[in-house]
C-alpha positions as a printed NumPy array, in Angstrom:
array([[-12.999,  23.015,   0.987],
       [-11.345,  21.934,   4.253],
       [ -8.332,  23.769,   5.614],
       [ -5.411,  22.304,   7.533],
       [ -7.191,  23.315,  10.755],
       [-10.374,  21.506,   9.668],
       [ -8.449,  18.33 ,   8.823],
       [ -6.476,  18.4  ,  12.082],
       [ -9.689,  19.051,  14.062],
       [-11.413,  16.072,  12.451],
       [ -8.416,  13.911,  13.346],
       [ -8.622,  15.05 ,  16.97 ],
       [-12.363,  14.339,  17.054],
       [-11.689,  10.788,  15.835],
       [ -9.657,  10.104,  18.985],
       [-12.165,  11.795,  21.298],
       [-10.414,  15.143,  21.707],
       [-11.764,  18.649,  21.172],
       [-11.514,  20.426,  17.807],
       [ -9.2  ,  23.41 ,  17.434],
       [ -9.633,  26.806,  15.811],
       [ -5.906,  27.434,  15.42 ],
       [ -2.632,  25.582,  15.776],
       [ -1.808,  28.193,  18.446],
       [ -4.72 ,  27.182,  20.706],
       [ -4.039,  26.106,  24.266],
       [ -4.182,  22.414,  25.013],
       [ -2.303,  19.277,  24.078],
       [ -4.33 ,  18.665,  20.926],
       [ -3.327,  21.933,  19.26 ],
       [  0.335,  21.549,  20.206],
       [  0.5  ,  17.979,  18.912],
       [ -1.307,  18.929,  15.702],
       [  0.985,  21.902,  15.088],
       [  4.065,  19.698,  15.388],
       [  2.888,  16.583,  13.563],
       [  0.521,  17.845,  10.867],
       [  3.05 ,  19.126,   8.259],
       [  5.304,  16.066,   8.286],
       [  2.414,  13.583,   8.405],
       [  0.832,  15.212,   5.37 ],
       [  4.132,  15.142,   3.458],
       [  4.724,  11.516,   4.427],
       [  1.339,  10.443,   3.097],
       [  1.838,  12.413,  -0.121],
       [  5.21 ,  10.725,  -0.661],
       [  3.821,   7.178,  -0.408],
       [  2.073,   7.13 ,  -3.788],
       [  2.22 ,   8.965,  -7.139],
       [ -1.053,  10.768,  -6.457],
       [ -2.373,  12.191,  -9.716],
       [ -3.329,  15.481,  -8.025],
       [  0.154,  15.881,  -6.513],
       [  2.397,  15.227,  -9.528],
       [  4.284,  17.876, -11.467],
       [  6.648,  17.745, -14.413],
       [  9.349,  20.357, -14.658],
       [ 12.598,  20.904, -16.512],
       [ 15.133,  21.501, -13.796],
       [ 17.189,  24.677, -13.787],
       [ 20.796,  23.95 , -14.68 ],
       [ 23.29 ,  25.838, -12.554],
       [ 25.915,  27.831, -14.403],
       [ 28.612,  26.809, -11.951],
       [ 30.132,  23.396, -12.566],
       [ 29.994,  20.896,  -9.698],
       [ 32.961,  21.267,  -7.359],
       [ 32.15 ,  17.841,  -5.892],
       [ 31.255,  14.648,  -7.718],
       [ 33.432,  15.813, -10.586],
       [ 32.473,  12.818, -12.739],
       [ 29.161,  14.644, -13.333],
       [ 29.277,  17.58 , -15.725],
       [ 26.189,  19.475, -14.541],
       [ 24.241,  20.325, -11.41 ],
       [ 20.502,  21.088, -11.391],
       [ 18.41 ,  22.876,  -8.78 ],
       [ 15.534,  20.809,  -7.377],
       [ 12.11 ,  22.515,  -7.074],
       [ 11.386,  24.27 ,  -3.788],
       [  7.983,  22.56 ,  -3.417],
       [  9.402,  19.064,  -3.957],
       [  8.476,  16.275,  -1.547],
       [  9.739,  13.288,  -3.517],
       [ 11.213,  12.708,  -6.96 ],
       [  9.104,  10.09 ,  -8.72 ],
       [ 10.819,   9.853, -12.09 ],
       [ 13.759,  11.394, -13.917],
       [ 13.859,  11.188, -17.701],
       [ 17.558,  10.759, -18.261],
       [ 19.753,   8.647, -20.521],
       [ 22.655,   8.658, -18.082],
       [ 23.289,   8.197, -14.387],
       [ 22.336,  10.854, -11.892],
       [ 22.414,  11.35 ,  -8.145],
       [ 20.434,  13.469,  -5.689],
       [ 22.337,  15.24 ,  -2.921],
       [ 20.619,  17.838,  -0.783],
       [ 18.627,  20.173,  -3.017],
       [ 20.689,  19.421,  -6.128],
       [ 20.623,  16.778,  -8.844],
       [ 23.913,  15.884, -10.523],
       [ 23.94 ,  14.495, -14.051],
       [ 25.856,  14.471, -17.321],
       [ 22.709,  15.524, -19.196],
       [ 22.257,  19.08 , -20.418],
       [ 18.505,  18.93 , -19.744],
       [ 16.646,  16.985, -17.061],
       [ 12.872,  16.507, -16.947],
       [ 11.665,  15.561, -13.47 ],
       [  8.314,  14.167, -12.38 ],
       [  7.848,  14.773,  -8.692],
       [  5.344,  14.89 ,  -5.847],
       [  4.779,  18.392,  -4.516],
       [  3.146,  19.787,  -1.397],
       [ -0.481,  20.299,  -2.438],
       [ -2.557,  23.008,  -0.803],
       [ -5.443,  21.642,   1.253],
       [ -8.094,  23.242,  -0.989],
       [ -6.898,  21.021,  -3.853],
       [ -6.945,  17.735,  -1.939],
       [ -9.654,  15.314,  -3.154],
       [-12.078,  13.896,  -0.562],
       [-10.648,  10.358,  -0.628],
       [ -7.165,  11.642,   0.216],
       [ -8.497,  14.006,   2.887],
       [-10.256,  11.135,   4.667],
       [ -7.074,   9.057,   4.542],
       [ -5.072,  11.986,   5.924],
       [ -7.51 ,  12.488,   8.811],
       [ -7.176,   8.886,   9.983],
       [ -3.398,   8.917,   9.468],
       [ -3.175,  12.047,  11.61 ],
       [ -5.461,  10.473,  14.217],
       [ -3.097,   7.496,  14.471],
       [ -0.116,   9.844,  14.902],
       [ -1.935,  12.07 ,  17.412],
       [ -3.387,   9.274,  19.55 ],
       [ -0.369,   8.368,  21.68 ],
       [  0.516,  11.965,  22.563],
       [ -3.055,  13.16 ,  23.138],
       [ -4.807,  10.127,  24.661],
       [ -1.812,   8.038,  25.835],
       [ -3.724,   5.046,  24.493],
       [ -1.826,   2.464,  22.467],
       [ -5.055,   0.666,  21.562],
       [ -6.545,   3.89 ,  20.186],
       [ -3.429,   4.466,  18.098],
       [ -3.569,   0.91 ,  16.73 ],
       [ -7.271,   1.265,  15.938],
       [ -6.683,   4.504,  14.036],
       [ -3.675,   2.991,  12.252],
       [ -5.838,   0.127,  11.014],
       [ -8.489,   2.567,   9.809],
       [ -5.826,   4.707,   8.152],
       [ -4.455,   1.725,   6.225],
       [ -7.935,   0.881,   4.96 ],
       [ -8.767,   4.413,   3.836],
       [ -5.312,   4.93 ,   2.318],
       [ -5.583,   1.71 ,   0.326],
       [ -8.996,   2.747,  -0.949],
       [ -7.76 ,   6.258,  -1.775],
       [ -4.845,   4.824,  -3.764],
       [ -7.216,   2.553,  -5.666],
       [ -9.557,   5.439,  -6.507],
       [ -6.63 ,   7.592,  -7.593],
       [ -5.187,   4.858,  -9.81 ],
       [ -8.534,   4.142, -11.474],
       [ -8.61 ,   7.644, -12.876],
       [ -5.225,   7.336, -14.562],
       [ -5.241,   4.962, -17.566],
       [ -1.976,   4.433, -19.383],
       [ -1.739,   4.027, -23.14 ],
       [  0.815,   1.834, -24.855],
       [  1.417,   1.55 , -28.6  ],
       [  2.35 ,  -1.985, -29.495],
       [  4.53 ,  -2.381, -32.584],
       [  6.374,  -5.639, -33.176],
       [  6.968,  -8.067, -36.066],
       [  4.649, -10.637, -34.493],
       [  1.777,  -8.157, -34.115],
       [  2.397,  -6.718, -37.573],
       [  2.182, -10.208, -39.059],
       [ -1.015, -10.975, -37.16 ],
       [ -2.809,  -7.709, -37.88 ],
       [ -1.385,  -6.804, -41.262],
       [  0.996,  -4.149, -40.027],
       [ -1.699,  -2.091, -38.316],
       [ -0.643,  -0.425, -35.102],
       [ -3.226,  -0.305, -32.389],
       [ -3.673,   0.986, -28.886],
       [ -3.955,  -1.052, -25.73 ],
       [ -5.486,   0.8  , -22.811],
       [ -4.095,  -0.343, -19.484],
       [ -5.625,   0.619, -16.158],
       [ -3.172,   0.315, -13.281],
       [ -4.48 ,   0.019,  -9.759],
       [ -2.332,   0.088,  -6.64 ],
       [ -3.231,  -2.494,  -3.992],
       [ -1.31 ,  -2.842,  -0.742],
       [ -3.883,  -4.777,   1.299],
       [ -4.917,  -8.36 ,   0.516],
       [ -6.32 ,  -9.428,   3.879],
       [ -9.747, -10.418,   2.46 ],
       [ -8.135, -13.324,   0.608],
       [ -9.646, -14.888,  -2.498],
       [-13.039, -13.411,  -3.327],
       [-16.088, -15.27 ,  -4.544],
       [-16.499, -14.811,  -8.334],
       [-19.895, -13.215,  -7.724],
       [-18.123, -10.232,  -6.116],
       [-16.293,  -9.268,  -9.308],
       [-17.227,  -5.686, -10.076],
       [-18.55 ,  -4.906,  -6.575],
       [-16.603,  -1.659,  -6.243],
       [-19.145,  -0.481,  -3.672],
       [-17.8  ,  -2.776,  -0.926],
       [-14.456,  -2.644,   0.886],
       [-13.703,  -6.323,   0.217],
       [-13.306,  -5.517,  -3.485],
       [-10.28 ,  -3.325,  -2.739],
       [ -8.715,  -5.731,  -0.216],
       [ -9.376,  -9.04 ,  -1.972],
       [ -7.824, -11.198,  -4.683],
       [ -9.404, -12.789,  -7.725],
       [ -7.093, -15.807,  -7.421],
       [ -4.917, -16.798,  -4.467],
       [ -3.219, -20.113,  -5.199],
       [ -0.833, -21.554,  -2.616],
       [ -0.591, -18.292,  -0.678],
       [ -1.651, -17.233,   2.804],
       [ -2.901, -13.701,   3.403],
       [ -2.043, -11.938,   6.649],
       [ -4.353,  -9.73 ,   8.757],
       [ -1.804,  -6.936,   8.31 ],
       [ -2.515,  -6.945,   4.566],
       [  0.38 ,  -8.821,   2.989],
       [  0.618, -12.318,   1.549],
       [  3.202, -15.079,   1.619],
       [  3.709, -18.496,   0.07 ],
       [  1.899, -21.387,   1.695],
       [  4.44 , -23.41 ,   3.702],
       [  5.227, -26.981,   2.791],
       [  3.794, -30.037,   4.511],
       [  5.393, -32.372,   7.052],
       [  5.25 , -36.142,   6.709],
       [  3.622, -37.411,   9.908],
       [  2.672, -40.913,   8.901],
       [  0.652, -43.065,   6.538],
       [ -3.126, -42.929,   6.628],
       [ -4.932, -46.237,   7.07 ],
       [ -7.075, -45.534,   4.012],
       [ -8.419, -42.677,   1.931],
       [-10.204, -40.127,   4.09 ],
       [-10.137, -36.537,   5.228],
       [ -8.185, -34.341,   7.665],
       [ -9.762, -32.113,  10.301],
       [ -8.28 , -29.746,  12.878],
       [ -9.632, -29.849,  16.426],
       [ -8.65 , -27.312,  19.093],
       [ -9.698, -28.198,  22.622],
       [ -8.207, -24.937,  23.905],
       [ -5.38 , -22.551,  23.006],
       [ -2.784, -25.071,  24.184],
       [ -4.289, -28.351,  22.985],
       [ -4.743, -28.848,  19.254],
       [ -5.175, -32.117,  17.404],
       [ -5.144, -33.393,  13.845],
       [ -7.916, -35.927,  13.2  ],
       [ -7.612, -38.363,  10.291],
       [-11.003, -39.851,   9.377],
       [-11.165, -42.999,   7.253],
       [-13.739, -45.788,   6.853],
       [-14.817, -46.739,  10.414],
       [-11.473, -45.575,  11.794],
       [ -9.886, -42.409,  13.158],
       [ -6.259, -41.533,  13.875],
       [ -5.403, -38.745,  16.323],
       [ -2.175, -36.732,  16.065],
       [ -0.899, -34.221,  18.608],
       [  2.311, -32.215,  18.213],
       [  3.028, -34.155,  14.998],
       [  2.956, -37.501,  16.846],
       [  0.328, -40.242,  16.441],
       [ -1.491, -40.6  ,  19.767],
       [ -3.976, -43.364,  19.081],
       [ -6.064, -45.269,  16.547],
       [ -9.799, -45.547,  17.142],
       [-11.864, -48.26 ,  15.483],
       [-15.63 , -48.313,  15.553],
       [-18.849, -48.256,  13.644],
       [-20.285, -44.941,  14.79 ],
       [-18.506, -42.564,  12.423]])
């Protein structure tokens, strides 16, 4: 299994630098890796409830009552390997300050992300970490903004795929019990298996129905089954389709076409029966009549 040195070396190789045998090696690569590796790893672990990095633990209640935040009765010690609290099972309010959790509960069960040793990292996370490190290393090692942006794009792709793979292996079970269901199924309780998958990148837009189930291609993880009245962005997000402007009345039923002569000259062409209207900058420029269309 790869070590932290192996992962950092692979990240350096991705940006064209030499591998290292120790974080104490001479050279810019080793110094940058030694400084950035721990925090980059923790940052990536904190971005998702990775199944391999989650722990549940009953927090240790301190015997001494809180001398601050006196509206809370108890203080609890947070785990030493904690990176991020993901869930607290509590029936009352609580607050996190420093390495303590304050609550009125007598017992607190915490689900949290912890700092996983490299030997226990799955391959999909390791690959994501390598590209994330490469993006962080690139500016300091190569002084190339374009290299950093390239690695950042790769890191987003591999991280999205890693999150999807991780989520696929974690089905959630819900027991449905309601008067409506009892009436429909004669009071029998049944299980519904739900598979939750995290998706942060939608830049492939709406996929062709024939691609449903194609988990072997990247578009499956970055695409949408249905995308109605939305525009997807190259960065991965999506937003509502903007409204339309009223420019004028078409001569007859027809179709609209965009025409770009260059980056500064774009036109809207309105084709109807034997006629064409030309708009530029939302203003009608001319009407063309003829028989050659």
